PDB file of C-alpha atoms in Angstrom:
ATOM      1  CA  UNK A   1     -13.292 -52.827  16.369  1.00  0.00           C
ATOM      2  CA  UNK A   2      -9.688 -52.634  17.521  1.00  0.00           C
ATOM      3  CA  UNK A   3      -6.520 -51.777  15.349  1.00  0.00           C
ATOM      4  CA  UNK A   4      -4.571 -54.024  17.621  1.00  0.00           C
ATOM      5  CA  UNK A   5      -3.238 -56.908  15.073  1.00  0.00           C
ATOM      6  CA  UNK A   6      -4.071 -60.537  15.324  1.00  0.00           C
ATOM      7  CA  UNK A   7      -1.034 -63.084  15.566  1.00  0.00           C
ATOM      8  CA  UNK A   8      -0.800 -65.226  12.707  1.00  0.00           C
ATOM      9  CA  UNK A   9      -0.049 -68.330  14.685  1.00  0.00           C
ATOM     10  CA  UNK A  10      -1.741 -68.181  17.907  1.00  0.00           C
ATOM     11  CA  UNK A  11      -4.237 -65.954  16.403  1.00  0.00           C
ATOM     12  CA  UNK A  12      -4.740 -64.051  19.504  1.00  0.00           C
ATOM     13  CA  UNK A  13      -4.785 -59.930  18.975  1.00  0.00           C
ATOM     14  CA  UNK A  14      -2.085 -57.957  20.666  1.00  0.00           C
ATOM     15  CA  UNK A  15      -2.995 -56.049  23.352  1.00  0.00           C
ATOM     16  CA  UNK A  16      -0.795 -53.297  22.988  1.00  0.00           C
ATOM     17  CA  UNK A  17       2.484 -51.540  21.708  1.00  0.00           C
ATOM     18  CA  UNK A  18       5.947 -51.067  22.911  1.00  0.00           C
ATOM     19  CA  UNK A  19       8.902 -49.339  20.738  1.00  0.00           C
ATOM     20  CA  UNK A  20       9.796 -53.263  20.242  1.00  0.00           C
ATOM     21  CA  UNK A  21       6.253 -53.310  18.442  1.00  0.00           C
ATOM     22  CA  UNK A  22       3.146 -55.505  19.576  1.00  0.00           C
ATOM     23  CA  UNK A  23       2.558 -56.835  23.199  1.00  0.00           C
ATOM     24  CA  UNK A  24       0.709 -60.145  22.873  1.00  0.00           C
ATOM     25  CA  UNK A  25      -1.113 -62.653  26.138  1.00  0.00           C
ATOM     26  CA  UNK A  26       0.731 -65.397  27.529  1.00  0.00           C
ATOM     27  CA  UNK A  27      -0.982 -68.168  26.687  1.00  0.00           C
ATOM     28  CA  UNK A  28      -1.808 -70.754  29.223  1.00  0.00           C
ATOM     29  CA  UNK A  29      -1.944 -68.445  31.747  1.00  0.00           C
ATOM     30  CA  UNK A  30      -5.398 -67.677  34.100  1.00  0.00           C
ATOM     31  CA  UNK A  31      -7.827 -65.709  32.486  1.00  0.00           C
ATOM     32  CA  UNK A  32      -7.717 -63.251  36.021  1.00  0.00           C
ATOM     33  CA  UNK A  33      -4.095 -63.106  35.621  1.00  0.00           C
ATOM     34  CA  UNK A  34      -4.279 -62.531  31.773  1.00  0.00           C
ATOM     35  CA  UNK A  35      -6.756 -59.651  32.836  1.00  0.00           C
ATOM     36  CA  UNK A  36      -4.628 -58.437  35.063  1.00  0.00           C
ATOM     37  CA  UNK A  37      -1.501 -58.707  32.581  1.00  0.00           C
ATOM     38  CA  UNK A  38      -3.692 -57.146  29.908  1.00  0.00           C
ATOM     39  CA  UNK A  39      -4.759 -54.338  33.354  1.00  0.00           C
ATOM     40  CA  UNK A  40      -1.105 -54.050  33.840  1.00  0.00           C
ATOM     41  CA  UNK A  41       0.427 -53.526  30.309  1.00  0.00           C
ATOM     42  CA  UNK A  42      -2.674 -51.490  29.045  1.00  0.00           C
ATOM     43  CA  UNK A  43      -1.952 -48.978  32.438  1.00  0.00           C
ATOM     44  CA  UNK A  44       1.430 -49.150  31.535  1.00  0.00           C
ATOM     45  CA  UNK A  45       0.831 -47.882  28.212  1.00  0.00           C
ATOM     46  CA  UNK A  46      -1.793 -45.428  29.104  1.00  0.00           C
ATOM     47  CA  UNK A  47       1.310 -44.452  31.553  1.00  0.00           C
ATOM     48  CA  UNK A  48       3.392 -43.952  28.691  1.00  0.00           C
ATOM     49  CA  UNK A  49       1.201 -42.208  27.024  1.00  0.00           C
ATOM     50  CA  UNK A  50       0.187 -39.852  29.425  1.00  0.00           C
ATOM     51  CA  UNK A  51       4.044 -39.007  30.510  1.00  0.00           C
ATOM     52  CA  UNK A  52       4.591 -38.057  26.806  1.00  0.00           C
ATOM     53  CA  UNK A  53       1.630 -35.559  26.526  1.00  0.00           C
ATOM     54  CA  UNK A  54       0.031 -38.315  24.705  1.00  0.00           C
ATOM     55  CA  UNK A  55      -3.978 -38.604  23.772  1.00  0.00           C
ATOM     56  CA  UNK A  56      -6.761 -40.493  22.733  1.00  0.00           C
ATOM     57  CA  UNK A  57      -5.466 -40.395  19.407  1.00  0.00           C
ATOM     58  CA  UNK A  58      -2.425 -42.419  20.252  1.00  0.00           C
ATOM     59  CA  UNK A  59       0.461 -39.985  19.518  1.00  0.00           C
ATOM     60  CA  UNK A  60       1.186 -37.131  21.669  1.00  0.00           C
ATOM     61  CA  UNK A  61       0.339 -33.795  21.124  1.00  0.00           C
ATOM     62  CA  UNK A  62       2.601 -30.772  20.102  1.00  0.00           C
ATOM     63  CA  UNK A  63       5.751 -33.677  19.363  1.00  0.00           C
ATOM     64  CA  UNK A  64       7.911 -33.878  16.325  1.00  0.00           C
ATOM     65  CA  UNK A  65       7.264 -36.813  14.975  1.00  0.00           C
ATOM     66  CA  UNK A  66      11.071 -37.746  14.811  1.00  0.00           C
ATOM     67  CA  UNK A  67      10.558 -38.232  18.565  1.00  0.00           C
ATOM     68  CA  UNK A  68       7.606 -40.427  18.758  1.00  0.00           C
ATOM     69  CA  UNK A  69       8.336 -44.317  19.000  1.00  0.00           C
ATOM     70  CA  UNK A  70       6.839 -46.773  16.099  1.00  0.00           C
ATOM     71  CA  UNK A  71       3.734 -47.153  17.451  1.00  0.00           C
ATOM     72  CA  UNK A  72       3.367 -43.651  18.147  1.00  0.00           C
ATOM     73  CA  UNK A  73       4.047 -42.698  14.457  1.00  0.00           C
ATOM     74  CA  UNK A  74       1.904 -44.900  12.813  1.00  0.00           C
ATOM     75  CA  UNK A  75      -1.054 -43.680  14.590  1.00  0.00           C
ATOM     76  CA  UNK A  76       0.002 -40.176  13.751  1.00  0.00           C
ATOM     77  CA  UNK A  77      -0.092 -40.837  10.264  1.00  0.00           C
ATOM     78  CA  UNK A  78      -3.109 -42.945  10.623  1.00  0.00           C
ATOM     79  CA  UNK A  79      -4.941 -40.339  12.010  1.00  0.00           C
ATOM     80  CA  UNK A  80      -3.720 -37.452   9.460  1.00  0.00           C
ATOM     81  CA  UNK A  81      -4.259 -39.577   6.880  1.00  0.00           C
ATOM     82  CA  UNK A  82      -8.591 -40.447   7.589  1.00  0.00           C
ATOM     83  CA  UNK A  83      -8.499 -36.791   8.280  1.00  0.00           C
ATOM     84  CA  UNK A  84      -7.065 -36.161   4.737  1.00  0.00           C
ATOM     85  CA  UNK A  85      -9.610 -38.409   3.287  1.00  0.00           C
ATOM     86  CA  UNK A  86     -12.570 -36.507   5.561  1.00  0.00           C
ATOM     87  CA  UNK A  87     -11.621 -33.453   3.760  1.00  0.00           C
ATOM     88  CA  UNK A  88     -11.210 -35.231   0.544  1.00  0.00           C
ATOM     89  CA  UNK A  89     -14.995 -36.345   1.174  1.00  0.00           C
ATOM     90  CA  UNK A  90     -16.234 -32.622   1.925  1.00  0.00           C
ATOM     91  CA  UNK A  91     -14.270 -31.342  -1.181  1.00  0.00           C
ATOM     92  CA  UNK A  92     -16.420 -34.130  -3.034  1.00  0.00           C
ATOM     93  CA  UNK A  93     -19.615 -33.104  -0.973  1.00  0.00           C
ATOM     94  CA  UNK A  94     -19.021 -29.474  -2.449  1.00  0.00           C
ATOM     95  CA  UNK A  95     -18.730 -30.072  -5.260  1.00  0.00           C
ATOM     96  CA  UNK A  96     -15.367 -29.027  -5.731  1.00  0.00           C
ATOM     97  CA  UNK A  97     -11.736 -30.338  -6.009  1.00  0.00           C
ATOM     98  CA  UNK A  98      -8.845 -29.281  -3.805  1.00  0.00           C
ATOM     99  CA  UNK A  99      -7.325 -27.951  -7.254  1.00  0.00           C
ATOM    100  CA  UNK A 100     -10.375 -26.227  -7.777  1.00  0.00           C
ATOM    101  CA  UNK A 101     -10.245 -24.560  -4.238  1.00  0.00           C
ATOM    102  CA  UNK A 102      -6.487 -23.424  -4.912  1.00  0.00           C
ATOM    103  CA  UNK A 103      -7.861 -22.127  -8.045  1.00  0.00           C
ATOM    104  CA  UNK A 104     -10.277 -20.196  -6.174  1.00  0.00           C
ATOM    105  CA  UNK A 105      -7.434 -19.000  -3.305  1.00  0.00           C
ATOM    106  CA  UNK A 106      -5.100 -17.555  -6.171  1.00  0.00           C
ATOM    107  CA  UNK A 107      -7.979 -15.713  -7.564  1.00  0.00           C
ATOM    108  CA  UNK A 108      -8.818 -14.285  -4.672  1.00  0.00           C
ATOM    109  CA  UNK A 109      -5.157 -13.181  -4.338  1.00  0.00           C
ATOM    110  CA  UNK A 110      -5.407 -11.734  -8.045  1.00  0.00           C
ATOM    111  CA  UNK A 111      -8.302  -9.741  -6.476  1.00  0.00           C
ATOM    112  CA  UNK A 112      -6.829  -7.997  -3.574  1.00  0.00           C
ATOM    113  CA  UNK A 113      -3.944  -7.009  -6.090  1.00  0.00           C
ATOM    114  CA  UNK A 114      -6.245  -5.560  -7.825  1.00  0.00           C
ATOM    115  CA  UNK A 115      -8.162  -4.135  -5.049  1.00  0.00           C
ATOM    116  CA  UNK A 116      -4.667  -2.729  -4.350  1.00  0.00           C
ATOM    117  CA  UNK A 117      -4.356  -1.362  -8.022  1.00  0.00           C
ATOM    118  CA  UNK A 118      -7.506   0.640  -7.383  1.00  0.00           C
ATOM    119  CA  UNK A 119      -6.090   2.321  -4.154  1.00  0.00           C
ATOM    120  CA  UNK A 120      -3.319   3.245  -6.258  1.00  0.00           C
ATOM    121  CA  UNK A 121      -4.912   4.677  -8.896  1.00  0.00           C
ATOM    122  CA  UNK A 122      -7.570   6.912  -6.813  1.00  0.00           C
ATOM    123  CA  UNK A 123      -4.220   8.057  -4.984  1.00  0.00           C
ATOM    124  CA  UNK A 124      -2.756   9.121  -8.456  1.00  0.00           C
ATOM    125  CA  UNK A 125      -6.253  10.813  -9.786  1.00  0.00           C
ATOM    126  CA  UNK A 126      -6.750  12.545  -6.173  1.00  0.00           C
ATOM    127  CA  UNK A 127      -2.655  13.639  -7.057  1.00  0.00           C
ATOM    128  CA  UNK A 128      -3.453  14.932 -10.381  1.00  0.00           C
ATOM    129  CA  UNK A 129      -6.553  16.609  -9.105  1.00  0.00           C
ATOM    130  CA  UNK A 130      -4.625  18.717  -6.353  1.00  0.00           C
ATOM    131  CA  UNK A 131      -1.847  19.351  -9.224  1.00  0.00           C
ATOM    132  CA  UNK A 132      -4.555  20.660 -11.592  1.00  0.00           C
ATOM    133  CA  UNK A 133      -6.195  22.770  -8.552  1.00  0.00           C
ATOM    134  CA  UNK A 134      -2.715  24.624  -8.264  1.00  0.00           C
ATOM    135  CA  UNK A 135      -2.512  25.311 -11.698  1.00  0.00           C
ATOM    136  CA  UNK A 136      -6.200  27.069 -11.843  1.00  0.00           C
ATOM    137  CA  UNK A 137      -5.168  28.981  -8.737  1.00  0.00           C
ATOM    138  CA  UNK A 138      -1.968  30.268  -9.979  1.00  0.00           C
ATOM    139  CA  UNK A 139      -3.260  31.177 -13.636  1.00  0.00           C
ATOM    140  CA  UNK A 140      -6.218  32.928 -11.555  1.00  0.00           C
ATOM    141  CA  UNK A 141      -3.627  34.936 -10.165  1.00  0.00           C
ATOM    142  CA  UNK A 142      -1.354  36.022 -13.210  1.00  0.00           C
ATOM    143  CA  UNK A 143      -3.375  36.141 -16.274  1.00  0.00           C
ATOM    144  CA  UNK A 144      -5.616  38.699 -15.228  1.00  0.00           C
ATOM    145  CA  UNK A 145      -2.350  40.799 -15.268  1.00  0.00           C
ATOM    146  CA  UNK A 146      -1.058  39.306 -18.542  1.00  0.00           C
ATOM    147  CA  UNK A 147      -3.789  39.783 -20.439  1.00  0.00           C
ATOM    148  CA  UNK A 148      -3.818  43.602 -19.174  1.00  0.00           C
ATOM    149  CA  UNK A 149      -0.711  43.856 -20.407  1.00  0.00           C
ATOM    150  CA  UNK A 150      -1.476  42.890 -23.184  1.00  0.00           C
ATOM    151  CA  UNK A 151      -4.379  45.282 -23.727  1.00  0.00           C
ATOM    152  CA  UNK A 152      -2.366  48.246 -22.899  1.00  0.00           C
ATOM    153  CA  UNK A 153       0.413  47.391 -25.594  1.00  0.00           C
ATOM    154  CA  UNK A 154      -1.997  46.479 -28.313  1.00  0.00           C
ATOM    155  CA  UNK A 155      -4.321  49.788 -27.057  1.00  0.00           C
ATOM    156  CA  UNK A 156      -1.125  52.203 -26.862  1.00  0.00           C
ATOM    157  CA  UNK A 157      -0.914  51.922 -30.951  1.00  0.00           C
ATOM    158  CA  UNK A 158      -3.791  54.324 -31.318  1.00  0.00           C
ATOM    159  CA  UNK A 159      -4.297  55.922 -27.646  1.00  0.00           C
ATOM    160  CA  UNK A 160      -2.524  57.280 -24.876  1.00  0.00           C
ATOM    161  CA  UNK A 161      -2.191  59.512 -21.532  1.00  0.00           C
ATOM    162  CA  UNK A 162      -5.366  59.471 -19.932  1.00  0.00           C
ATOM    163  CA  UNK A 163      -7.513  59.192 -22.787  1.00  0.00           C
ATOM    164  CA  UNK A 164      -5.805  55.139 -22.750  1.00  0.00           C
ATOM    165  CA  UNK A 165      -5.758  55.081 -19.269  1.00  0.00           C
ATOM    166  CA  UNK A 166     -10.334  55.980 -19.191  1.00  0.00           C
ATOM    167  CA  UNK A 167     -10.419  53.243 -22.029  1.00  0.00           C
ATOM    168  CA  UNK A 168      -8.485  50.830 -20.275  1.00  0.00           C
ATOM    169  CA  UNK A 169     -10.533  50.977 -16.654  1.00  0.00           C
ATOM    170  CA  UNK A 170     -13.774  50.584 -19.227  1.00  0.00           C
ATOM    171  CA  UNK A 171     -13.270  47.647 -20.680  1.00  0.00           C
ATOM    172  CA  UNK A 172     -13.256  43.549 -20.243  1.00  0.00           C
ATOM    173  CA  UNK A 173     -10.030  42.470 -21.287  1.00  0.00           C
ATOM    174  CA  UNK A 174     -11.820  39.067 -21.297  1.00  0.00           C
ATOM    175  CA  UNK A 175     -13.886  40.262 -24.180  1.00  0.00           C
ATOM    176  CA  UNK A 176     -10.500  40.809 -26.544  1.00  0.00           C
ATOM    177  CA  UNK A 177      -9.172  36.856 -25.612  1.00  0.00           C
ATOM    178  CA  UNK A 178      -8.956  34.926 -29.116  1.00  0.00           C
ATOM    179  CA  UNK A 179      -8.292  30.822 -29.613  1.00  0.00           C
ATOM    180  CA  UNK A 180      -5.261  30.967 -27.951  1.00  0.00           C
ATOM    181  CA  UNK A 181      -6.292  32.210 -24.280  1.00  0.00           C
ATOM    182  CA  UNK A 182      -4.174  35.752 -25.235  1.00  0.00           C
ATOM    183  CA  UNK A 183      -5.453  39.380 -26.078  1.00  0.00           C
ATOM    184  CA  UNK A 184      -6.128  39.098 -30.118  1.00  0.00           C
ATOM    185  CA  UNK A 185      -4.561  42.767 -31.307  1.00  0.00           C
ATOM    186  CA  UNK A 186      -7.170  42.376 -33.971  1.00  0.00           C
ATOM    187  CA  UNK A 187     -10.425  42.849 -32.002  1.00  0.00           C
ATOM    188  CA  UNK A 188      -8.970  45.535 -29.891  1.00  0.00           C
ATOM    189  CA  UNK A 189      -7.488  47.120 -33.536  1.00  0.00           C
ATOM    190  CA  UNK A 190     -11.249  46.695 -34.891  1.00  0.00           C
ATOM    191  CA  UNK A 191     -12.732  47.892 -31.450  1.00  0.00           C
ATOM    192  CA  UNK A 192     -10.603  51.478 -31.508  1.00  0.00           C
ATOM    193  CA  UNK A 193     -10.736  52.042 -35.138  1.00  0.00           C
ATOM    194  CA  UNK A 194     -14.857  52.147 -34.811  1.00  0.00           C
ATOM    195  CA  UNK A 195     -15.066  54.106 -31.413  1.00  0.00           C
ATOM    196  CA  UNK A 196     -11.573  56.713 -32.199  1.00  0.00           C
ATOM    197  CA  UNK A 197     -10.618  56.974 -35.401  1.00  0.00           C
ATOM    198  CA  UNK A 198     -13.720  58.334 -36.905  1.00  0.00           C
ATOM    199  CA  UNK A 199     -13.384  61.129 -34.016  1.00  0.00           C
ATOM    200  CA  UNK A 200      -9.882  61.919 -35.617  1.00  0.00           C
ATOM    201  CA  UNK A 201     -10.383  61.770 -38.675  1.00  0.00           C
ATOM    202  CA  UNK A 202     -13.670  64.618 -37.677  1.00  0.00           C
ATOM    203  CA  UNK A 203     -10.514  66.359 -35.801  1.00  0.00           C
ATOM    204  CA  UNK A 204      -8.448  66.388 -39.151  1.00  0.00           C
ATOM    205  CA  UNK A 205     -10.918  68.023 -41.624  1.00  0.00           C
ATOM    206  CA  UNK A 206     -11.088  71.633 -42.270  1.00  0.00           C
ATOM    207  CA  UNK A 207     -14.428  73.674 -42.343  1.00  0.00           C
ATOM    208  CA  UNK A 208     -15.866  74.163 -45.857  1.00  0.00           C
ATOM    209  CA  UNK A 209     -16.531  77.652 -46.677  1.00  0.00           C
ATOM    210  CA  UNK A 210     -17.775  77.629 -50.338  1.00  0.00           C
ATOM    211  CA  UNK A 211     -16.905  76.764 -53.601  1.00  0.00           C
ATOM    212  CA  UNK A 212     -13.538  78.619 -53.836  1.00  0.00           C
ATOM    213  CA  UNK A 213     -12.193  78.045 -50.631  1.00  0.00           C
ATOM    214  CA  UNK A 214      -8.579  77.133 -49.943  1.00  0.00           C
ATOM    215  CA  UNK A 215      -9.796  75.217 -46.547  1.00  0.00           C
ATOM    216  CA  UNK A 216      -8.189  78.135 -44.707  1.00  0.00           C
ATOM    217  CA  UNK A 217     -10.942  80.919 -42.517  1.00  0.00           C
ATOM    218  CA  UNK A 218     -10.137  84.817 -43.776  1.00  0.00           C
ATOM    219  CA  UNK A 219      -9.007  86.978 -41.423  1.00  0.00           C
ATOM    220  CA  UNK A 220     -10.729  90.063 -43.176  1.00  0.00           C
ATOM    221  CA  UNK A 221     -13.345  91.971 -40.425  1.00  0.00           C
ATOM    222  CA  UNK A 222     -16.820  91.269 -40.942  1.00  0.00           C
ATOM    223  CA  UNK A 223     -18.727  92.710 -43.862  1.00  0.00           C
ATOM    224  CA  UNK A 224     -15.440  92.884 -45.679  1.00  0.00           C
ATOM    225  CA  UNK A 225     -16.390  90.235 -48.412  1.00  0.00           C
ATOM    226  CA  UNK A 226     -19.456  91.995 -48.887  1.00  0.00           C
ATOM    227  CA  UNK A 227     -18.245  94.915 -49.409  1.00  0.00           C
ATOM    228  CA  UNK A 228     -16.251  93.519 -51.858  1.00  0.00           C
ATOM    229  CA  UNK A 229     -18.961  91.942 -53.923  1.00  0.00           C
ATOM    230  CA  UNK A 230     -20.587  95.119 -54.401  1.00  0.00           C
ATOM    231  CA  UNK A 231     -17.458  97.366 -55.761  1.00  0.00           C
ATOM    232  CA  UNK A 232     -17.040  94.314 -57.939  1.00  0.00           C
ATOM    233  CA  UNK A 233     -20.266  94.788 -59.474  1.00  0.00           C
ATOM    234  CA  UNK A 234     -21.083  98.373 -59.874  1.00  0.00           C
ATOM    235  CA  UNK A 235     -17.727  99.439 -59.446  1.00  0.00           C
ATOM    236  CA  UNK A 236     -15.754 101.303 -56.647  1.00  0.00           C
ATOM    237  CA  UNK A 237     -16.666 105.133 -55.880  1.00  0.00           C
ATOM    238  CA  UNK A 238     -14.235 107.513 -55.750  1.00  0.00           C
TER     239      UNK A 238
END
């Protein structure tokens, strides 16, 4: 059925548009000459039409509205507006609102910022990874050298010269390493005491050479004590 309106007197429909509004049939005229009125006007509009760019829809295509006539602009916003309510009608076929579907458009922003989040924290753990890499390497480097150092100084208190020097190429200093990740001067302490100072203390004592020795060797020849002994007891010849 046509959108063309119906006159309200003669009750005849319009049988097209101008930017002066509707385009009605002279009445009384032939019905061959109204056709070819009606031929006339309708190619006229179609003319119209089709020097604006316009279309089946009955507003031209790719025009501000601002620049379409009356006619033009009503069937623009006719046209918008059933295709508002077609969308309407698949919201509703959905099951869903339009403020449901915005809902679901801002949380699927809210996702991709968090998406983006992620990214930035696997870029800050791969960062503190490469940091913590560096660190290993460089203590790798230096405190194998600290805690010989360290060795040495504590080792130094009851060794030295080469005697230190053997030790030192002998051990692990790993194996002296307390709580704190440095040499513990007790364990090396405890380790020397066991393995030297008994040995020095050995070195210290003085030979025991009977009951009434003053820790000191005689330098008489041999056979002089005996010798001794004997004048002692059955007296000295003379």
């Amino acid at each position: 059925m046509s959108d063309l309106p119906i006159h309200p007197f003669t009750h005849v429909q319009a049988i097209g548009f101008t930017s002066r509004g509707p385009v009605w049939p002279v009445m009384g005229g032939s019905g061959d000459g109204d056709e070819d009125g009606a031929g006339a006007e309708s190619g006229a509009q179609s003319g119209q039409g089709a020097s604006h760019g316009g279309s089946d829809k009955g507003f031209p295509a790719d025009t501000p509205v601002a620049q379409m006539t009356d006619a033009q602009q009503a069937a623009y916003w006719k046209h918008y507006s059933r295709e508002h309510e077609g969308k309407a009608k698949a919201f509703t076929t959905l099951g869903v609102t339009p403020e449901q579907i915005q809902q679901l458009q801002e949380r699927n922003a809210e996702l991709e910022k968090a998406q983006l989040n992620a990214s930035e924290l696997a870029l800050k753990e791969a960062t503190d990874k490469a940091a913590a890499d560096a660190r290993a390497a460089t203590e790798a480097d230096w405190k194998p050298k600290l805690l010989a150092s360290q060795l040495k100084s504590a080792a130094s208190q009851v060794l030295s010269g080469d005697q230190l020097t053997e030790w030192l190429d002998s051990v692990d200093p790993g194996k002296f390493v307390g709580d704190n990740g440095e040499i513990d001067e007790s364990k090396v302490m405890g380790k020397l005491t066991a393995i030297f100072g008994q040995k020095k203390e050995q070195q210290q004592q003085q030979p025991f050479w009977g009951q009434h020795s003053t820790g000191h060797q005689s330098a008489d020849k041999p056979g002089t004590a005996g010798r001794a002994a004997a004048a002692k007891r059955f007296g000295s010849k003379t």
